[in-house]
Amino acid sequence: MTTTTLSQRPKRLMALDVLRGITIAGMILVNNPGGWDEIYSPLRHASWNGLTPTDLVFPFFMFIMGVSSYLSLRKYNFEFSMPVVWKIVKRTVLIFFVGLFLTWFSMFVRGVYSGAEFWESVLTFDHIRILGVLPRLALCYGVGSLLGIIFSRKALKWLVAAMLVVYAVILVFGHGFEFAEHNVIAIVDRAVLGEAHMYTDYVDGVQLKFDPEGFLSTLPSIAHMLIGFLCGGLIVAYKDNQTRINKLFIVGTVLTFAGFLLSYGLPINKKVWSPTFVLTTCGLASSFLALLIWIIDVKGYRRWGRFFEVFGVNPLFLYCLSWVLALAVGLTRIPWSAAEGGMISIRAFVYQICLLPVCCGNQALASASFAVLFVLLSWGVGYYLYKNKIYIKL
């Protein structure tokens, strides 16, 4: 992990940082409600098929990662060389193991707090979840970036199409849209990862070992990243922001309509990362990026975006920080005589004792208010880094 100062950073398109920041703030928001019993529908993932605003957060970040990867590899003229390959591989491994470490750390801390033996809490590798958000980002960045320096932009378009078509065929003939044991995604993930290392999901009361960031569904995620990569090429190819906006809006409109139209045969489904999910979310991300370029970089309305820029310039650090903070407020207990045992977690104190009365007993409102406060807490740390021009990256 390295830090850079403002003078060392190349000139950036502010809209990219703002969109990246919106997605990170969104991730923190939806991952940290005060309570899980009552949550506003837009702040929940779709149970299976379908799309909610929450389902847009991760794919938007994946799209922006593709755009940023193009801008980064452009410095090396997309030439295949050992220094470039080493940089890609090193960053891939670091991001993957940071994600794995966070999962282990969470299990370790929870084990210690539950009274388990120390070494029993340390040695949780036999049932640790291997994949997840950061591991998926790492794999998509690594494979997508390597493909980006191996193939031409024209070839990449055909490769993306081939990936999505092949995956669509796998889903259709492999019961990919059924939440069941015989779903091809679950079968492959069980064979590759093992059930002990998979996520346990619940759909309509049915419990199943089904990983929404599993091994097989990484294939369309790589295609997702490459669509962002190609859109990064559009941004670089045209210096005029108005032309960039027009091109991105065209791409966004075509992809969004294609995704919704094809969803009649291939449902939009985040948990299987269906081809229509890729098309629709990439289309919406492209259009949203175009809108932000128009608002921020053309019209000059920049002040409102500073809040999200704080998240956007230190995205992985603040995401990881939010994970650690969530553990801290969820497990750290403070004295409270009215609580069972005379102790209560910081999360429960803020949510139940402070926010619920203020929200007149409305659990959904109190839960959302807690999530907003959590975002603001993370932002406070990010603002300190931003104000001091400290940028932490892998």
CSV table of N, CA and C in Angstrom, one decimal, residues 9 12-25 61 64 68 305-318 379 382 386 391-392:
chain,number,residue,atom,x,y,z
A,9,ARG,N,0.0,13.1,-8.6
A,9,ARG,CA,-1.1,12.5,-9.3
A,9,ARG,C,-1.3,13.2,-10.6
A,12,ARG,N,-7.0,14.5,-13.3
A,12,ARG,CA,-8.1,13.5,-13.4
A,12,ARG,C,-9.4,14.2,-13.8
A,13,LEU,N,-10.3,13.4,-14.4
A,13,LEU,CA,-11.6,13.9,-14.7
A,13,LEU,C,-12.4,13.7,-13.4
A,14,MET,N,-12.9,14.9,-12.8
A,14,MET,CA,-13.5,14.8,-11.5
A,14,MET,C,-14.7,14.0,-11.5
A,15,ALA,N,-15.5,13.9,-12.6
A,15,ALA,CA,-16.7,13.1,-12.7
A,15,ALA,C,-16.4,11.6,-12.3
A,16,LEU,N,-15.2,11.1,-12.7
A,16,LEU,CA,-14.9,9.7,-12.4
A,16,LEU,C,-14.7,9.5,-10.9
A,17,ASP,N,-14.0,10.4,-10.3
A,17,ASP,CA,-13.8,10.3,-8.8
A,17,ASP,C,-15.2,10.5,-8.1
A,18,VAL,N,-16.0,11.3,-8.6
A,18,VAL,CA,-17.3,11.5,-7.9
A,18,VAL,C,-18.2,10.2,-8.1
A,19,LEU,N,-18.2,9.7,-9.3
A,19,LEU,CA,-19.0,8.4,-9.5
A,19,LEU,C,-18.4,7.3,-8.6
A,20,ARG,N,-17.1,7.2,-8.6
A,20,ARG,CA,-16.5,6.2,-7.8
A,20,ARG,C,-16.8,6.4,-6.3
A,21,GLY,N,-16.8,7.7,-5.9
A,21,GLY,CA,-17.2,8.0,-4.5
A,21,GLY,C,-18.6,7.7,-4.2
A,22,ILE,N,-19.5,8.0,-5.1
A,22,ILE,CA,-20.9,7.6,-4.9
A,22,ILE,C,-21.1,6.1,-4.7
A,23,THR,N,-20.4,5.3,-5.5
A,23,THR,CA,-20.5,3.9,-5.3
A,23,THR,C,-20.0,3.4,-4.0
A,24,ILE,N,-18.8,4.0,-3.5
A,24,ILE,CA,-18.3,3.6,-2.3
A,24,ILE,C,-19.2,4.0,-1.1
A,25,ALA,N,-19.7,5.2,-1.2
A,25,ALA,CA,-20.6,5.7,-0.2
A,25,ALA,C,-21.9,4.8,-0.2
A,61,PHE,N,-19.3,0.3,-9.5
A,61,PHE,CA,-17.9,0.3,-9.1
A,61,PHE,C,-17.0,-0.5,-10.1
A,64,ILE,N,-16.5,1.5,-13.3
A,64,ILE,CA,-15.5,2.5,-13.1
A,64,ILE,C,-14.1,1.9,-13.0
A,68,SER,N,-11.0,3.2,-15.1
A,68,SER,CA,-9.7,3.6,-14.5
A,68,SER,C,-8.6,2.7,-15.0
A,305,GLY,N,-20.1,17.9,-5.5
A,305,GLY,CA,-19.4,16.6,-5.7
A,305,GLY,C,-18.2,16.4,-4.8
A,306,ARG,N,-17.8,17.4,-4.0
A,306,ARG,CA,-16.6,17.3,-3.2
A,306,ARG,C,-16.9,16.2,-2.1
A,307,PHE,N,-18.1,16.1,-1.6
A,307,PHE,CA,-18.4,15.1,-0.6
A,307,PHE,C,-18.1,13.7,-1.1
A,308,PHE,N,-18.5,13.4,-2.3
A,308,PHE,CA,-18.3,12.1,-2.9
A,308,PHE,C,-16.8,11.9,-3.4
A,309,GLU,N,-16.2,13.0,-3.8
A,309,GLU,CA,-14.8,12.9,-4.2
A,309,GLU,C,-13.9,12.4,-3.1
A,310,VAL,N,-14.3,12.8,-1.8
A,310,VAL,CA,-13.5,12.3,-0.7
A,310,VAL,C,-13.5,10.8,-0.7
A,311,PHE,N,-14.6,10.1,-1.0
A,311,PHE,CA,-14.6,8.7,-1.1
A,311,PHE,C,-13.9,8.2,-2.3
A,312,GLY,N,-14.1,9.0,-3.4
A,312,GLY,CA,-13.6,8.5,-4.7
A,312,GLY,C,-12.1,8.5,-4.9
A,313,VAL,N,-11.4,9.3,-4.1
A,313,VAL,CA,-9.9,9.3,-4.2
A,313,VAL,C,-9.2,8.3,-3.3
A,314,ASN,N,-9.9,7.8,-2.3
A,314,ASN,CA,-9.4,6.7,-1.4
A,314,ASN,C,-10.4,5.6,-1.3
A,315,PRO,N,-10.9,5.0,-2.4
A,315,PRO,CA,-12.0,4.1,-2.3
A,315,PRO,C,-11.8,2.8,-1.6
A,316,LEU,N,-10.7,2.1,-1.9
A,316,LEU,CA,-10.5,0.8,-1.2
A,316,LEU,C,-10.1,1.0,0.3
A,317,PHE,N,-9.4,2.0,0.6
A,317,PHE,CA,-9.0,2.2,2.0
A,317,PHE,C,-10.3,2.5,2.8
A,318,LEU,N,-11.2,3.4,2.3
A,318,LEU,CA,-12.4,3.7,3.1
A,318,LEU,C,-13.4,2.5,3.1
A,379,TRP,N,-16.7,9.1,6.1
A,379,TRP,CA,-16.4,10.3,5.4
A,379,TRP,C,-15.4,11.2,6.2
A,382,GLY,N,-12.1,10.0,5.8
A,382,GLY,CA,-11.7,10.3,4.4
A,382,GLY,C,-11.4,11.7,4.1
A,386,TYR,N,-8.2,13.5,2.6
A,386,TYR,CA,-8.4,14.4,1.4
A,386,TYR,C,-7.8,15.8,1.7
A,391,TYR,N,-3.3,10.1,-0.5
A,391,TYR,CA,-4.1,9.2,-1.3
A,391,TYR,C,-3.4,7.8,-1.1
A,392,ILE,N,-4.2,6.9,-0.5
A,392,ILE,CA,-3.7,5.5,-0.2
A,392,ILE,C,-4.2,4.6,-1.3
